[in-house]
Tab-separated table of C-alpha atoms in Angstrom:
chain	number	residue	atom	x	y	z
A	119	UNK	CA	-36.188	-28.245	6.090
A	120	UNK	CA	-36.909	-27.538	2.801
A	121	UNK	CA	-38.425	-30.033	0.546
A	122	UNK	CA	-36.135	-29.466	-2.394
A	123	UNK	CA	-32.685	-27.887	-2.583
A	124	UNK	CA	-32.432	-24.409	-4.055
A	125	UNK	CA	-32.226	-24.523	-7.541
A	126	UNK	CA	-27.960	-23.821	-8.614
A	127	UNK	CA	-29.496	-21.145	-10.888
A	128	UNK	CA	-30.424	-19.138	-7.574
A	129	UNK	CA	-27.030	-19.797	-5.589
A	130	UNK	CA	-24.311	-19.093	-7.835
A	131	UNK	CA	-23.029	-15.718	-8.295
A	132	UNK	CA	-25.381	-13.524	-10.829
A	133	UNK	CA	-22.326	-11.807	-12.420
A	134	UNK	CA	-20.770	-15.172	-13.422
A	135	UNK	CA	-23.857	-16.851	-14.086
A	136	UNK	CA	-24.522	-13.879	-16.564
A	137	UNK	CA	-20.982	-13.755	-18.430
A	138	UNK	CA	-22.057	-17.754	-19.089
A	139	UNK	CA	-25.145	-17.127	-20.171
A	140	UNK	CA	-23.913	-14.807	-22.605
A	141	UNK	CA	-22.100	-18.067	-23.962
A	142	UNK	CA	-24.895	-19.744	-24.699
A	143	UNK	CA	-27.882	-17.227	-25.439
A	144	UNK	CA	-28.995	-17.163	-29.081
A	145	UNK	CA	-27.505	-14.010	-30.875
A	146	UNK	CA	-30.868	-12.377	-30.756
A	147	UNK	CA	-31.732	-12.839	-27.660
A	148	UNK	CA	-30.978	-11.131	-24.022
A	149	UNK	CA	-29.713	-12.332	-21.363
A	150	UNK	CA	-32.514	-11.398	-19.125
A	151	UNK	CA	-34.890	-12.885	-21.640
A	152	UNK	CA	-32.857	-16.215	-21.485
A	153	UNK	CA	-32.733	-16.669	-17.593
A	154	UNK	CA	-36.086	-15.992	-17.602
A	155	UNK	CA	-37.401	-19.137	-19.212
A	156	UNK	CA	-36.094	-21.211	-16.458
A	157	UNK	CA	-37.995	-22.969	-14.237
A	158	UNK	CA	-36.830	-20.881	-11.340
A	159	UNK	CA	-35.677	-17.624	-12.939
A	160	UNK	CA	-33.442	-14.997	-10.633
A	161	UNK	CA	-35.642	-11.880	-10.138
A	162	UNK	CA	-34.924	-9.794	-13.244
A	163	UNK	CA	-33.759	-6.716	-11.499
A	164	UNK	CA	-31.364	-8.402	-10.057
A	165	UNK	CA	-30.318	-9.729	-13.493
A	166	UNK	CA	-29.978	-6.355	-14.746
A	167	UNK	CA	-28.118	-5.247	-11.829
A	168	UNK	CA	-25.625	-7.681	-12.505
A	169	UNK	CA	-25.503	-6.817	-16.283
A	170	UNK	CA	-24.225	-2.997	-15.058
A	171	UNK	CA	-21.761	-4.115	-12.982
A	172	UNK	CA	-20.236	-6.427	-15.753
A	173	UNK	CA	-20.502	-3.321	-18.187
A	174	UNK	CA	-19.139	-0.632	-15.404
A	175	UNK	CA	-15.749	-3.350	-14.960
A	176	UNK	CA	-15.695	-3.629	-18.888
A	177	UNK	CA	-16.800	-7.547	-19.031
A	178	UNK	CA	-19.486	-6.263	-21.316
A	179	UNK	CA	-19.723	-3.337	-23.677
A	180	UNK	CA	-22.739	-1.156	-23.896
A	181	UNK	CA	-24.765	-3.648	-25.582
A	182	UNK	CA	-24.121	-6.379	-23.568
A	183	UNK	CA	-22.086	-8.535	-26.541
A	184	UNK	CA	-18.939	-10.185	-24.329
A	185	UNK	CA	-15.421	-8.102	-24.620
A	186	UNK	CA	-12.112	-9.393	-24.582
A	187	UNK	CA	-11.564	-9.373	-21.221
A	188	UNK	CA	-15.347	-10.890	-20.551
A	189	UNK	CA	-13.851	-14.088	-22.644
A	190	UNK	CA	-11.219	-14.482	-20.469
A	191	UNK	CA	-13.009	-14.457	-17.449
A	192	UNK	CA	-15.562	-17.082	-18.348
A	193	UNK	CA	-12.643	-19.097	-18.297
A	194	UNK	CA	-11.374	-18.466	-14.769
A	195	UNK	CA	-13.190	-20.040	-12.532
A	196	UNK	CA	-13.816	-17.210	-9.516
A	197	UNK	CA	-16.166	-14.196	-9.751
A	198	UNK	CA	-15.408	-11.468	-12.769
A	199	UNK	CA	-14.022	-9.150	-10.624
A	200	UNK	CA	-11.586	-11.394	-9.286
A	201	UNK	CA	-10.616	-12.626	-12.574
A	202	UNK	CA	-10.111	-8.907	-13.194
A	203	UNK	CA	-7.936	-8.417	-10.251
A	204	UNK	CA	-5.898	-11.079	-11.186
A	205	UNK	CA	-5.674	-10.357	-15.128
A	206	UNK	CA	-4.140	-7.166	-14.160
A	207	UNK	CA	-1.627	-8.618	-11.688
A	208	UNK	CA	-0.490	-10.844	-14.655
A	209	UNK	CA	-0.075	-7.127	-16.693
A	210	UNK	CA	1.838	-5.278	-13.230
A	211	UNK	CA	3.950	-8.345	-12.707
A	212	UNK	CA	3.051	-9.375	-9.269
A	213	UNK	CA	1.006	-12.001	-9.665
A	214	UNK	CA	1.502	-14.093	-6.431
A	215	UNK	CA	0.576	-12.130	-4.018
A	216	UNK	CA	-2.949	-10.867	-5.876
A	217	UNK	CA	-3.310	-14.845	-6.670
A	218	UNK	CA	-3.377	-15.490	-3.306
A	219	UNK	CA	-5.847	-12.384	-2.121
A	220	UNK	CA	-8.606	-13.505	-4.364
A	221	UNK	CA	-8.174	-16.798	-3.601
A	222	UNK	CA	-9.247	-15.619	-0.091
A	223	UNK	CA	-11.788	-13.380	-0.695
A	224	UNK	CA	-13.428	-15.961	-3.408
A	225	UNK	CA	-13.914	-18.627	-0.421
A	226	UNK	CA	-13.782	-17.065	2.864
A	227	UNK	CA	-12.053	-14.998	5.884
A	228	UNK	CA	-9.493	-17.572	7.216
A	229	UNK	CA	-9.672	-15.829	10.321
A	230	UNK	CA	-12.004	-17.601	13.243
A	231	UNK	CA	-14.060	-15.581	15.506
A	232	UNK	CA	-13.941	-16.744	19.206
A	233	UNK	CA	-17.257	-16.884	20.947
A	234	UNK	CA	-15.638	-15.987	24.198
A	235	UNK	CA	-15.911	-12.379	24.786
A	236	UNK	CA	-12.001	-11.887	26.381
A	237	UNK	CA	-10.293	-13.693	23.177
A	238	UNK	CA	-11.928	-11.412	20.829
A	239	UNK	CA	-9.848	-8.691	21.128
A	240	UNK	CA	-6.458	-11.052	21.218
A	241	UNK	CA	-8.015	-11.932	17.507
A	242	UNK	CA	-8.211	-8.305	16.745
A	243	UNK	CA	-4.671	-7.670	18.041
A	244	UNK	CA	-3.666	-10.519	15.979
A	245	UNK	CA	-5.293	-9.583	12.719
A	246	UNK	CA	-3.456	-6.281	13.480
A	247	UNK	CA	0.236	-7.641	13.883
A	248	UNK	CA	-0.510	-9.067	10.291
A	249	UNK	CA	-1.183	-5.735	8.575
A	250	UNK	CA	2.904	-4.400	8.798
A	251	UNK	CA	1.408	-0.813	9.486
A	252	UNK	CA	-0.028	-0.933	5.580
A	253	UNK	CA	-3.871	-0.050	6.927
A	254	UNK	CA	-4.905	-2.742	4.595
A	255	UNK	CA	-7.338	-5.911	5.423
A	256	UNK	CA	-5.877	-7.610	1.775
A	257	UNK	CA	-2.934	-7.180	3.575
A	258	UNK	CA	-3.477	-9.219	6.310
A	259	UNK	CA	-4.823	-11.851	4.361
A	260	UNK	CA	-1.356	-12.491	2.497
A	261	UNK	CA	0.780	-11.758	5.382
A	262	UNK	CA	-1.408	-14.499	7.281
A	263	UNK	CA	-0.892	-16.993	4.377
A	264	UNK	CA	2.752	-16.650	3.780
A	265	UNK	CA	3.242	-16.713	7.950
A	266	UNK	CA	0.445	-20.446	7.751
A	267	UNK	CA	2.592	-21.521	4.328
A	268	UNK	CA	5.960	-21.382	6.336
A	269	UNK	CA	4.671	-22.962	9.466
A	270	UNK	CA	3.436	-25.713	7.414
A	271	UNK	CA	6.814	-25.833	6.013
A	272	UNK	CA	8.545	-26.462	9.105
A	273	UNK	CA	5.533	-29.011	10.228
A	274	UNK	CA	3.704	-26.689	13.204
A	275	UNK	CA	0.877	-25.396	11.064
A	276	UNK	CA	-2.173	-26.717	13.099
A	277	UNK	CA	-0.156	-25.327	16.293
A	278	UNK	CA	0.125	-21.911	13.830
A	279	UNK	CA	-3.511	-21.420	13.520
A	280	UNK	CA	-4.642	-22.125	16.966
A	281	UNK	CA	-1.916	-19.475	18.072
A	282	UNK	CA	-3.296	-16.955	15.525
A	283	UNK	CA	-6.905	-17.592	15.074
A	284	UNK	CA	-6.531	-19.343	11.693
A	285	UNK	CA	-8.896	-22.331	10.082
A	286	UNK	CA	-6.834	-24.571	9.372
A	287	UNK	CA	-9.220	-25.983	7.068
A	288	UNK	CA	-9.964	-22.747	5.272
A	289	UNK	CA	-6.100	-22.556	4.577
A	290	UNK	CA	-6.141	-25.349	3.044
A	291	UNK	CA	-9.217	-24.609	0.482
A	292	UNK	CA	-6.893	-21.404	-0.366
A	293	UNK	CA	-4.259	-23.429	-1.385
A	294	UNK	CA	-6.414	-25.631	-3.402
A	295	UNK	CA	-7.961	-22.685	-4.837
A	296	UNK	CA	-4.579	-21.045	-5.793
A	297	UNK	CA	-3.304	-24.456	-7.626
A	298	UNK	CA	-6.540	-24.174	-9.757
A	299	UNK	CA	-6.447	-20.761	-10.568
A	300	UNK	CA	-2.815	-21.083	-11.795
A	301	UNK	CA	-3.465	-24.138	-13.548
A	302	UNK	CA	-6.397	-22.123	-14.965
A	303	UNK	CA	-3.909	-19.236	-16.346
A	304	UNK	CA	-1.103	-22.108	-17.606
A	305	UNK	CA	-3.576	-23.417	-19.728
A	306	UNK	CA	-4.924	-19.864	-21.213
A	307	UNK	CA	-1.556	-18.634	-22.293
A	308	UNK	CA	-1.106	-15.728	-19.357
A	309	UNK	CA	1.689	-17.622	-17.663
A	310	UNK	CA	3.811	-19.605	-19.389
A	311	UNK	CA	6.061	-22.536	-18.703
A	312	UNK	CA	9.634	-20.596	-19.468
A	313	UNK	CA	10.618	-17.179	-21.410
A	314	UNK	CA	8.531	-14.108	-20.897
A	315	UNK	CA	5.442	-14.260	-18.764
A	316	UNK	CA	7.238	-17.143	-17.211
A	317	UNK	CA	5.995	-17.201	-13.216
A	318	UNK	CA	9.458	-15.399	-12.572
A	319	UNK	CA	8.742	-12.823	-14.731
A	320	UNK	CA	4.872	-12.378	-13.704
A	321	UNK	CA	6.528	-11.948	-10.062
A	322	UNK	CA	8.853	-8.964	-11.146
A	323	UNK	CA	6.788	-6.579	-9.135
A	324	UNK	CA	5.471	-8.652	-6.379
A	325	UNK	CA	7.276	-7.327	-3.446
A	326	UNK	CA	5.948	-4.107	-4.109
A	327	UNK	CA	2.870	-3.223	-2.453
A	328	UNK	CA	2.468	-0.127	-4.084
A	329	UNK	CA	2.140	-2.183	-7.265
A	330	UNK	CA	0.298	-5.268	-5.714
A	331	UNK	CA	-2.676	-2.563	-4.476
A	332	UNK	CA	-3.115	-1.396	-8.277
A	333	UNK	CA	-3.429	-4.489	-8.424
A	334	UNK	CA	-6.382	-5.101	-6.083
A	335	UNK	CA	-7.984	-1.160	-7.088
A	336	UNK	CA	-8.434	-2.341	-10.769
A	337	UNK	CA	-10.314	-5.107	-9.393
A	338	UNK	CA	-12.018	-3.650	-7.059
A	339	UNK	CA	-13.846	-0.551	-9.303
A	340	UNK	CA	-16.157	-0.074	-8.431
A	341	UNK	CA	-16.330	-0.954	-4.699
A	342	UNK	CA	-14.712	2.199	-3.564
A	343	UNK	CA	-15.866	5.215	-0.617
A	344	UNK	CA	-14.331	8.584	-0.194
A	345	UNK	CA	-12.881	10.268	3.046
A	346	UNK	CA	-14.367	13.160	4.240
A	347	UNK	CA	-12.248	14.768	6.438
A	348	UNK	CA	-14.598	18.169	7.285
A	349	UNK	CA	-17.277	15.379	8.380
A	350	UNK	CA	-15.062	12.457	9.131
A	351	UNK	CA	-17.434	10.136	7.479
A	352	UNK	CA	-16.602	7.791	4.774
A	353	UNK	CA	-19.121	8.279	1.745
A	354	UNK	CA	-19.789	6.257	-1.429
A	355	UNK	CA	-22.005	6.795	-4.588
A	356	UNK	CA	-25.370	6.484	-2.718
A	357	UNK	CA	-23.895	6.327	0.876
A	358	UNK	CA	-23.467	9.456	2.488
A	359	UNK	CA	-22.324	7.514	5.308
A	360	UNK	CA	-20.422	4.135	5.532
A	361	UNK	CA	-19.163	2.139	8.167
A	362	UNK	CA	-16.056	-0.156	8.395
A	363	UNK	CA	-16.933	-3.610	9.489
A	364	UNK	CA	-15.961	-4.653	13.228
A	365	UNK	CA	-13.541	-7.525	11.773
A	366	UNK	CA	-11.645	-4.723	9.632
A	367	UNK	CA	-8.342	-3.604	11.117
A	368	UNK	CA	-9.066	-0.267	10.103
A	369	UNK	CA	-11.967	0.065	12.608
A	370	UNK	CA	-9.986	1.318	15.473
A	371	UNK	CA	-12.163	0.440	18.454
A	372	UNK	CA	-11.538	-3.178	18.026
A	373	UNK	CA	-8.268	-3.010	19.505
A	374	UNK	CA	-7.842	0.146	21.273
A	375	UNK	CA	-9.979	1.332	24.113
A	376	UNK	CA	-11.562	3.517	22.535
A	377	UNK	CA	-15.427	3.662	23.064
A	378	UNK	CA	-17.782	2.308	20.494
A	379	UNK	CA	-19.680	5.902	19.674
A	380	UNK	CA	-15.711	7.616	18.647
A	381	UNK	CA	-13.918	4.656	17.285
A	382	UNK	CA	-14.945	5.048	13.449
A	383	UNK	CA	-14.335	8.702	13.904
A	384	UNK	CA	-11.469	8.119	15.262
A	385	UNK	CA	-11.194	5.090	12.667
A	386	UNK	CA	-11.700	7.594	9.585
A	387	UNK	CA	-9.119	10.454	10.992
A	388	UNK	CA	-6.631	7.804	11.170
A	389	UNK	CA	-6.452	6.959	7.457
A	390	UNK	CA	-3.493	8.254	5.558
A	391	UNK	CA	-5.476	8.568	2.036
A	392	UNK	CA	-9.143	9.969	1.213
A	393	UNK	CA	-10.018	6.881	-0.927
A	394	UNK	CA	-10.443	3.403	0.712
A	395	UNK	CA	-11.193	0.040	-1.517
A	396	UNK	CA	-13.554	-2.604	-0.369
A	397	UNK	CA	-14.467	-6.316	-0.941
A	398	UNK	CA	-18.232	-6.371	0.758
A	399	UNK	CA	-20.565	-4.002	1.239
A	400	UNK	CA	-23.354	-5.062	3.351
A	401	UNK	CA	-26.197	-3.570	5.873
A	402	UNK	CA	-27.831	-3.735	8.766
A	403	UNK	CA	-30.071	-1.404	10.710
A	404	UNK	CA	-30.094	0.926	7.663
A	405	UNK	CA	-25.730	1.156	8.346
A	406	UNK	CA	-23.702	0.303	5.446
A	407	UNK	CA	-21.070	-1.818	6.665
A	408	UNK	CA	-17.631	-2.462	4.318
A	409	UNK	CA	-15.438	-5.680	4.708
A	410	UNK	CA	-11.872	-5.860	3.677
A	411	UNK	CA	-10.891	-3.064	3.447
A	412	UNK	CA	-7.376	-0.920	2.661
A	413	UNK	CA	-6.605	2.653	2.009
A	414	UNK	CA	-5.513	3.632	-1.353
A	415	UNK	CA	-3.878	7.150	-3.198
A	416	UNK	CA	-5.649	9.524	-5.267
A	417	UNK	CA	-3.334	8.725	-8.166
A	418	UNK	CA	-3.855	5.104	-7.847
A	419	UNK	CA	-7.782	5.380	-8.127
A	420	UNK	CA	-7.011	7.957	-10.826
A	421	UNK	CA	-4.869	5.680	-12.900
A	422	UNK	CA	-6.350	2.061	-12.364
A	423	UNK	CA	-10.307	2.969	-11.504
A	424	UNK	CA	-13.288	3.769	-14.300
A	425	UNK	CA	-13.735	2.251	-17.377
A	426	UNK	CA	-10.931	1.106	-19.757
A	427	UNK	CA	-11.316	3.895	-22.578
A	428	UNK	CA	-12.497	7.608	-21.158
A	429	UNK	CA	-14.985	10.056	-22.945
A	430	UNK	CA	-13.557	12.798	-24.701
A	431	UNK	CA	-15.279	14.888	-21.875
A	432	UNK	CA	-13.702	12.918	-19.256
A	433	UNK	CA	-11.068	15.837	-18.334
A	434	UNK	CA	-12.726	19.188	-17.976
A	435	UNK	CA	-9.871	22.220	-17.563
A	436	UNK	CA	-11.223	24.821	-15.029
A	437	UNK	CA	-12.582	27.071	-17.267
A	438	UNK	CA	-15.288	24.576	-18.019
A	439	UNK	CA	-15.566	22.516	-14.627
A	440	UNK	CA	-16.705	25.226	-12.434
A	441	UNK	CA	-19.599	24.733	-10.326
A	442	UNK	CA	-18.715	20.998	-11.050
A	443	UNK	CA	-18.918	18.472	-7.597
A	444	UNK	CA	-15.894	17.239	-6.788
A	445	UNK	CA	-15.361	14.006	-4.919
A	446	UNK	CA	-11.599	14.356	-3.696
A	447	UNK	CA	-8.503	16.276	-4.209
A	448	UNK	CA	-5.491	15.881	-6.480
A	449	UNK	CA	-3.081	15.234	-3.726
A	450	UNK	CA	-1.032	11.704	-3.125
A	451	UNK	CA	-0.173	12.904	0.273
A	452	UNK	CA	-2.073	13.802	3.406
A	453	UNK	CA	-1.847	17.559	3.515
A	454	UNK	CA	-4.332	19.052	1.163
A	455	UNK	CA	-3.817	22.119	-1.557
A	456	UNK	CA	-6.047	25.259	-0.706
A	457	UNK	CA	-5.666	26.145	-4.413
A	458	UNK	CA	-8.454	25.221	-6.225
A	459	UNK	CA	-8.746	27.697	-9.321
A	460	UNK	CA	-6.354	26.457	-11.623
A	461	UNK	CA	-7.012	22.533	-11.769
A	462	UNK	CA	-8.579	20.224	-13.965
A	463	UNK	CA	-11.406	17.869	-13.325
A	464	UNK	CA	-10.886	14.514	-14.157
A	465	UNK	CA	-14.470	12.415	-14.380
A	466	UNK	CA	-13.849	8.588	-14.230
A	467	UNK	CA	-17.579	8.052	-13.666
A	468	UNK	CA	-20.778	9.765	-12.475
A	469	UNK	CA	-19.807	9.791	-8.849
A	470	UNK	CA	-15.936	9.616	-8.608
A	471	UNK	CA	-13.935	12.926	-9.912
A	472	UNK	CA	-10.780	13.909	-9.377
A	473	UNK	CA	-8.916	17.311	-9.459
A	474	UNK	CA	-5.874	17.675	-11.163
A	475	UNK	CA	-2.561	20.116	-11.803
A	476	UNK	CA	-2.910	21.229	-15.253
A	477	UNK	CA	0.740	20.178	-16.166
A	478	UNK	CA	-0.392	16.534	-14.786
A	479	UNK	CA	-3.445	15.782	-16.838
């Protein structure tokens, strides 16, 4: 056992820690600079790791002074791009189901996993009645927590969870978590008490998942891998391959026979859409592994992914883009346009480039 406890500086999240150190760092002085004259400083890489990501989801501008949305989220009291995710549910009008997701994914998966080896695939098969054929771990995450809240409602919840492989205890910290967060938003102005932005009229949109997944992409950015259907691989940024997780629904060979060497290939040809949003990324063995997981359209991650205001040499028309990489194609749909010469390239970021029709961009 360890002598002392690890410092607070070293276990809370390095985005959030960062947006709050912004707060209180003289004017002429960085935030690296500041963290490092603490007793026990987070390694400075890492510092500047975080900085990028809080610049890339437009926390912080380009010379790390807070923007508008940064301000906000110092005030909400999950990780930035959480805050983010639910920000822009507050703007798309479905607020309660988004409040809910993050509220998950900023504590835990409510979901137990059973150490004997026969109920794990009952889990799986559970987790899988959840997801209403939507290919989408968020998902099955709100599905769960509407099914737990009306249980509770008609006083079976504990019997509920056992029956579905819930925590019971985790459900509860969601709840807790959601009451804070809204509470949170009251009390910043983003949902008021009647008129507009009233909690009816934040919820205009919230039976549309369409809308709710907007939602969770503008979040998301820039936690996002590409379909490639010549290899059937999933590939990100600096992945060329990626895994889904074995708790994902999308990984196939939890639930069907299928065996273990085929079921991500299998996994990957399944998906409807070439882009796929993610919570986690995490590794092991050298095999990037993604948790929570659901499939999203090409003109989703065109409209709701990269930064906030686009370069004036963001769209390229095909006269200048050729010999350009391109990450995806322009389609919403699963069949995929031969026709390549007359479209438009659309950069959102280094890595992630769309094509487009002409007459759309």
């Amino acid at each position: 056992m360890l002598e002392f406890q690890t410092p607070e500086l070293l276990r809370m999240p390095l985005q959030e820690l960062c947006l709050h150190t912004k707060l209180l760092a003289p004017i002429n002085c960085s935030v690296v600079e500041f963290l490092m004259k603490a007793p026990d400083p987070p390694p400075a890489l890492i510092v500047r790791n975080a900085l990028q990501m809080l610049k890339t989801i437009d926390a912080m501008d380009p010379w790390e002074d807070l923007t508008e949305l940064g301000f906000h989220l110092t005030e909400l009291p999950v990780e930035p791009h959480l805050g983010k995710m639910v920000l822009c549910a507050i703007a798309l009008k479905c607020l309660d189901p988004v409040l809910t997701i993050a509220c998950a994914l900023a504590y835990r998966d409510p979901f137990v996993l059973p150490t004997v080896a026969s109920q794990k695939r009952a889990a799986m098969l559970c987790r899988k009645r959840f997801t209403a054929g939507t290919f989408s771990d968020h998902m099955v995450l709100l599905r769960a927590f509407q099914a737990w809240q009306k249980a509770r409602s008609d006083g079976w919840e504990r019997a509920f969870c056992e029956k579905t492989f819930l925590s019971q205890a985790t459900m509860e910290v969601i709840v807790g978590l959601r009451t804070q967060l809204l509470g949170h938003l009251r009390a910043s102005g983003f949902v008021r008490a009647r008129g507009g932005a009233d909690i009816r009229d934040v919820n205009t949109n919230s039976e549309n998942w369409a809308v709710v997944k907007a939602a969770l992409v503008a979040g998301m950015y820039p936690n996002l891998v590409h379909v490639n259907r010549e290899s059937l691989v999933l590939t990100g940024p600096k992945e060329k391959k990626v895994r889904f997780h074995p708790t994902s629904v999308l990984n196939q060979a939890q639930y069907k026979k299928i065996p273990p060497a085929n079921g991500q290939t299998t996994a990957v040809q399944a998906l409807p859409t070439d882009w796929v949003i993610y919570d986690e990324m995490t590794r092991a063995h050298r095999i990037a592994n993604i948790r929570c997981c659901s499939v999203v359209t090409s003109v989703t991650v065109a409209l709701f992914c990269g930064p906030a205001r686009l370069p004036r040499n963001a769209l390229q028309t095909s006269s200048s883009c050729r010999g350009d990489r391109v990450s995806n194609d322009s389609s919403d749909s699963e069949m995929e346009d031969k026709t390549t010469t007359n479209l438009s390239l659309l950069k959102l970021d280094e890595w992630l480039h769309l094509k487009l029709d002409p007459e759309v961009s």
